[in-house]
Coordinates of C-alpha atoms in Angstrom, one line a residue:
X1 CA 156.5 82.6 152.8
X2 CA 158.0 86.2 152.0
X3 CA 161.1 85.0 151.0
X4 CA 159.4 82.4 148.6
X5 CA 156.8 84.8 147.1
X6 CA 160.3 86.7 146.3
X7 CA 161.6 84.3 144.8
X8 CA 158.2 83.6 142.7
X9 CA 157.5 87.2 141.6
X10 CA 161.6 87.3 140.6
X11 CA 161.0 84.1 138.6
X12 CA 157.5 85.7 136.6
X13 CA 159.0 85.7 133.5
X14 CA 159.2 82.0 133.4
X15 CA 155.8 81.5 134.8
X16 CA 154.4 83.4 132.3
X17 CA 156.3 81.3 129.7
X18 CA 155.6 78.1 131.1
X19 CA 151.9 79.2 131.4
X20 CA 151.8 80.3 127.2
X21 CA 153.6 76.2 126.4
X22 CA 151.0 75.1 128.7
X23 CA 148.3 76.4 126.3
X24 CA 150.1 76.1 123.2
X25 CA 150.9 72.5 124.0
X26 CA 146.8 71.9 125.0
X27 CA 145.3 73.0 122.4
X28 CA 148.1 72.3 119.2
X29 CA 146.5 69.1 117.9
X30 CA 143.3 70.8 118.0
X31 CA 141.7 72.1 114.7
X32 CA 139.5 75.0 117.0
X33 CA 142.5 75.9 119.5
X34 CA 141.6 78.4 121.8
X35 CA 137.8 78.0 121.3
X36 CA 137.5 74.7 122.6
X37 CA 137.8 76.9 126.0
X38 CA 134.4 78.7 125.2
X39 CA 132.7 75.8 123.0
X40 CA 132.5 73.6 126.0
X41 CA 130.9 76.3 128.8
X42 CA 128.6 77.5 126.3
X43 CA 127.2 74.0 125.5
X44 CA 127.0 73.3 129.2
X45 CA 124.9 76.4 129.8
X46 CA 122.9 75.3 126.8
X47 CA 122.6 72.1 128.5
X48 CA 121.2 73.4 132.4
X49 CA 119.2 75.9 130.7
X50 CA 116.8 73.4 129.0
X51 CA 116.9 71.3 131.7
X52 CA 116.3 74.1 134.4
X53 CA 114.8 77.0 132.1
X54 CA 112.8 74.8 130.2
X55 CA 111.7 71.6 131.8
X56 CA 111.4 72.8 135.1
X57 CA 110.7 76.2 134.6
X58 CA 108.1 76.5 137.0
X59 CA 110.7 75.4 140.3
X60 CA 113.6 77.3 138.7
X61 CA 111.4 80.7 138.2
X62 CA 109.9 80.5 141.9
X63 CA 113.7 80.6 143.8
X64 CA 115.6 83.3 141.3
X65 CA 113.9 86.0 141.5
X66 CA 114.6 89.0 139.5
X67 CA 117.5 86.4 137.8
X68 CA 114.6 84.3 136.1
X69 CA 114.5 86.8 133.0
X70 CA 117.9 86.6 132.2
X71 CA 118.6 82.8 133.5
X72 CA 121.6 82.2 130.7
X73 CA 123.6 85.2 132.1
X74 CA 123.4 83.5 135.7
X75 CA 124.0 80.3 134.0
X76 CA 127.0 81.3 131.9
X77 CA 128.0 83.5 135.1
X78 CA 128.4 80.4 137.1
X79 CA 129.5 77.8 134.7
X80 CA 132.3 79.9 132.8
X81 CA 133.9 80.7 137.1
X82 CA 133.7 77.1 137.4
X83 CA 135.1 75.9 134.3
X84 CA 138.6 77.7 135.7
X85 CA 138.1 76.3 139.0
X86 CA 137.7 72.6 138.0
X87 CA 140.0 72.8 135.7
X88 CA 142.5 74.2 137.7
X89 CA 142.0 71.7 140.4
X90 CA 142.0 68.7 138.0
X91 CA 145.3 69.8 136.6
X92 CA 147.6 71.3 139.4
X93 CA 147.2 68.4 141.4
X94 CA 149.2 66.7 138.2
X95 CA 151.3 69.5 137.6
X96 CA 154.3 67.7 139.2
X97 CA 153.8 64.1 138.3
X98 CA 153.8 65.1 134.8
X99 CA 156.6 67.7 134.3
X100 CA 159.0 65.9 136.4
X101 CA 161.9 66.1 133.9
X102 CA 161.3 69.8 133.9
X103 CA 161.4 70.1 137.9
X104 CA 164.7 68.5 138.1
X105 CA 166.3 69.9 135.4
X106 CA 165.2 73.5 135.9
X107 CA 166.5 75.7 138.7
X108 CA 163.4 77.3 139.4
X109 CA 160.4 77.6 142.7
X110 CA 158.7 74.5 142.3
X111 CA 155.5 76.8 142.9
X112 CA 155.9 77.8 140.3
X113 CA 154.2 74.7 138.0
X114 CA 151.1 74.1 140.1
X115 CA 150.6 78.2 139.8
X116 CA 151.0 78.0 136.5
X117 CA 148.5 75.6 135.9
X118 CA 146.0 77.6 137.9
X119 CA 147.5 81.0 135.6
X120 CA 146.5 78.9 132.7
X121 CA 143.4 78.1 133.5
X122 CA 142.2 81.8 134.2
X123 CA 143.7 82.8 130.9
X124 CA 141.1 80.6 129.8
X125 CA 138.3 81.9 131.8
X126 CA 139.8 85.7 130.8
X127 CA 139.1 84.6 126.7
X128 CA 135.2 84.2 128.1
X129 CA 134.8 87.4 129.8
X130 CA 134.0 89.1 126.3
X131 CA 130.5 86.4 125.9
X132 CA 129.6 87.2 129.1
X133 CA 129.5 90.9 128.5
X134 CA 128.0 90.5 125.4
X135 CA 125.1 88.7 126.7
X136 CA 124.8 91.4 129.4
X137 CA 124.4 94.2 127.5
X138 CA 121.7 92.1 125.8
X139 CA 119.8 91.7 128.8
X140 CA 120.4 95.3 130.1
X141 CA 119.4 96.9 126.5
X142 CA 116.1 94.8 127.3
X143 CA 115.5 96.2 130.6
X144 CA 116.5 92.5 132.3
X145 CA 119.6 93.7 133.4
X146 CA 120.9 96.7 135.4
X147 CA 124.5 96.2 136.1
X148 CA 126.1 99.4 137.7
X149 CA 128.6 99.6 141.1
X150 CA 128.0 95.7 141.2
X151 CA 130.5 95.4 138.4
X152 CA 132.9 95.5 141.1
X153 CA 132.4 92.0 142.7
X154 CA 133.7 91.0 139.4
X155 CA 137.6 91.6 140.6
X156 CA 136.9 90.6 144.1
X157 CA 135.7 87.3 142.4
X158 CA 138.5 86.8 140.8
X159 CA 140.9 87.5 143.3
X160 CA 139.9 85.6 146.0
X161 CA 139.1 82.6 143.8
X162 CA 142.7 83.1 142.4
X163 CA 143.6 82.5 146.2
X164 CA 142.2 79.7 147.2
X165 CA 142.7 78.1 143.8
X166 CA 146.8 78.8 144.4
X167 CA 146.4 77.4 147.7
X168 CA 144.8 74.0 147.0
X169 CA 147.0 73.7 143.9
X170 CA 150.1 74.0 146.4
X171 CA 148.6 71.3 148.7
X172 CA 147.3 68.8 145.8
X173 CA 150.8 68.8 143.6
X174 CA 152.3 67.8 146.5
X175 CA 150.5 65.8 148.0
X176 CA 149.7 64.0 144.7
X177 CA 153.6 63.0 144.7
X178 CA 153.5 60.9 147.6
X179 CA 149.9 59.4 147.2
X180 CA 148.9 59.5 144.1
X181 CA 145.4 58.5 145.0
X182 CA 144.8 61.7 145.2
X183 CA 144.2 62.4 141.6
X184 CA 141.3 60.0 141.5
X185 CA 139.6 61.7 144.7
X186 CA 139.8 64.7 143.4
X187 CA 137.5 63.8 140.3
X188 CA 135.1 62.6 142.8
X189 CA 135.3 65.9 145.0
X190 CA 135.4 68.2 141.8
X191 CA 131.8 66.8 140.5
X192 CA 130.5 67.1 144.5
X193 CA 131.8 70.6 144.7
X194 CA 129.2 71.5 141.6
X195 CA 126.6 70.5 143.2
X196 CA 127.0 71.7 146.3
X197 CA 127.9 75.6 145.4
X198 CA 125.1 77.6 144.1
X199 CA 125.8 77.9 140.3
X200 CA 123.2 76.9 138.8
X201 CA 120.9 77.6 141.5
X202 CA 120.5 81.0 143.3
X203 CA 121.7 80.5 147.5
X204 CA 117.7 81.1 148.1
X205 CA 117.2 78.2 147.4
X206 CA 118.9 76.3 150.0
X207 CA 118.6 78.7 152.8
X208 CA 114.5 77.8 151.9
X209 CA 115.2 74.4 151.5
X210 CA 113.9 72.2 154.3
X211 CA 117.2 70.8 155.6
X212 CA 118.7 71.2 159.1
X213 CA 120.6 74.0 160.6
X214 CA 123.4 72.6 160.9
X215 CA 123.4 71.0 157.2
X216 CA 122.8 74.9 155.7
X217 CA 125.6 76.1 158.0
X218 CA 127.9 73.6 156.9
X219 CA 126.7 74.1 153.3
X220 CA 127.9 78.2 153.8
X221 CA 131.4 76.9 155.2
X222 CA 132.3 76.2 151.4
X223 CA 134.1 79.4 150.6
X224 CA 133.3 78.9 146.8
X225 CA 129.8 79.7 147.6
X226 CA 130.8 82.9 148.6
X227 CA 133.0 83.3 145.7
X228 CA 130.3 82.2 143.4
X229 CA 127.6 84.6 145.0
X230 CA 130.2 87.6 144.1
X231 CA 130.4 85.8 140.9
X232 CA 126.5 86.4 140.1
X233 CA 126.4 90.0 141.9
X234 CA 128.4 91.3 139.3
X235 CA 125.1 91.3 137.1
X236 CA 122.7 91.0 139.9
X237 CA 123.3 92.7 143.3
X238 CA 121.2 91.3 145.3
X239 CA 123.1 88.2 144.7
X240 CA 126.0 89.8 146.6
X241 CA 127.3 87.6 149.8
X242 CA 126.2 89.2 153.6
X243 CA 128.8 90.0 155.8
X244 CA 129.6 86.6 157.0
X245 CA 129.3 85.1 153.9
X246 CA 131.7 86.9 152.6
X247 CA 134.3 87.3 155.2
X248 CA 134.0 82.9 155.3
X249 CA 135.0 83.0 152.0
X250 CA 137.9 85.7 152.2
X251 CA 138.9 83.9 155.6
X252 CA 138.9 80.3 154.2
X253 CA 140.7 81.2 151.0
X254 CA 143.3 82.9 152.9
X255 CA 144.3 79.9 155.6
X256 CA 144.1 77.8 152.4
X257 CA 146.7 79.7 151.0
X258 CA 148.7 79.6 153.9
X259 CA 148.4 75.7 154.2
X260 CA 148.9 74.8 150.7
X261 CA 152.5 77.3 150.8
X262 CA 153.2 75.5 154.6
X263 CA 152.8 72.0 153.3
X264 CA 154.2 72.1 149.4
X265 CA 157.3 73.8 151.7
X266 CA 157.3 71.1 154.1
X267 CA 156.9 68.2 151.3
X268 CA 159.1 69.6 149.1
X269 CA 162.4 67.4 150.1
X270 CA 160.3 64.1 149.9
X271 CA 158.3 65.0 146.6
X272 CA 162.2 65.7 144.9
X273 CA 163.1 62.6 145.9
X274 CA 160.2 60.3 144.7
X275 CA 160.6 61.9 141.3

């Protein structure tokens, strides 16, 4: 894995250019380009606000807490991280089916397309970061809002969702090759893994929820819900993951790393040969 993360970081140049025709290439045909990336968040957080913040108010109020002020920050908080990860997931896992000509043509790590896709996807969630501030300060010139050393969960966010997106983008691309079921699973998985991370919804309310122990314990084992709860401390710190929670998501991410590299290493030989 040291030798191949070598070879990667000697190789950056063309990641970084594959990464920029990835986006040219999405977004060429379209008349708003780039802000199709922010359009699409921002209508979904209009969407879950008047269904949440509106209609049921009263429920959403009683489990947020201090957040129920300012409920489109934790809205756009949580959407805007997810938009990168199911986006990344969607399109890694068909980042060698559909730039074959490229990876048998080009001498270059073949981790190097899945990671791109993932790159791509976080230079999309990057363009965001500027509404999400904005809408900050609103709320903290309003009193709503106190961001201060919490600001820091914002690069811990970041990097160990980069991780674990890397590593499942390693594992699906593969994998994809030889069955390419996989694709169609993982649209199923990516609208399950919504629901069950707390984006929307604060943690609380699970963890009040009348569900069994081992159900909630499960529920915790999702290292995105870790991820996520680092996403919303950056705004709200008592958002910010316990000890365990934390160190599940840092642990998780990590092994997936290490899996996705192990298996996209092992599969490599039969994934050249079926394309």
């Amino acid at each position: 894995m040291t030798s191949g993360v070598a070879a990667l970081w000697s190789h950056r140049t063309s990641l970084r250019i594959l990464v920029r025709r990835d986006l040219a290439v999405k977004y060429q045909q379209s008349v708003l380009g780039y802000l199709w990336s922010l359009i699409e968040p921002l209508g979904l957080g209009a969407i879950y606000w008047f269904v949440f913040g509106v209609l049921y108010s009263r429920d959403t109020n009683r489990h947020l807490g201090d957040a129920a002020d300012s409920y489109p920050l934790f809205l756009l908080t949580g959407i805007f991280a997810w938009m990168w990860t199911s986006s990344a997931l969607s399109e890694a896992t068909n980042a060698l089916t559909g730039q074959a000509r490229l990876i048998t043509t080009m001498n270059l790590p073949r981790q190097v397309f899945p990671i791109g896709r993932v790159a791509g996807r976080f230079a999309e969630y990057a363009a965001g970061l500027p509404i999400l501030v904005a809408v900050a300060v609103g709320y903290a010139a309003s009193g709503r809002v106190e961001p201060g050393w919490s600001l820091l969960a914002l690069p811990l966010a970041v990097a160990v969702q980069g991780v674990l997106l890397v590593g499942l983008a390693l594992l699906l691309s593969a994998v994809n090759v030889l069955m390419r079921d996989v694709e169609r699973f993982m649209r199923l998985v990516v609208r399950v893994l919504f629901y069950a991370t707390p984006i929307i919804y604060p943690l609380s309310l699970v963890r009040d929820a009348d569900l069994p122990g081992w159900l909630k314990a499960a529920y915790e084992l999702n290292p995105l819900v870790g991820i996520f709860q680092l996403h919303h401390a950056v705004w709200y710190p008592d958002e910010f993951p316990d000890a365990r929670l934390l160190a599940t998501a840092v642990g998780v991410s990590l092994l997936v790393l290490v899996a996705g590299w192990w298996s996209f290493r092992r599969l490599e030989p039969a994934v050249l040969k079926e394309l």
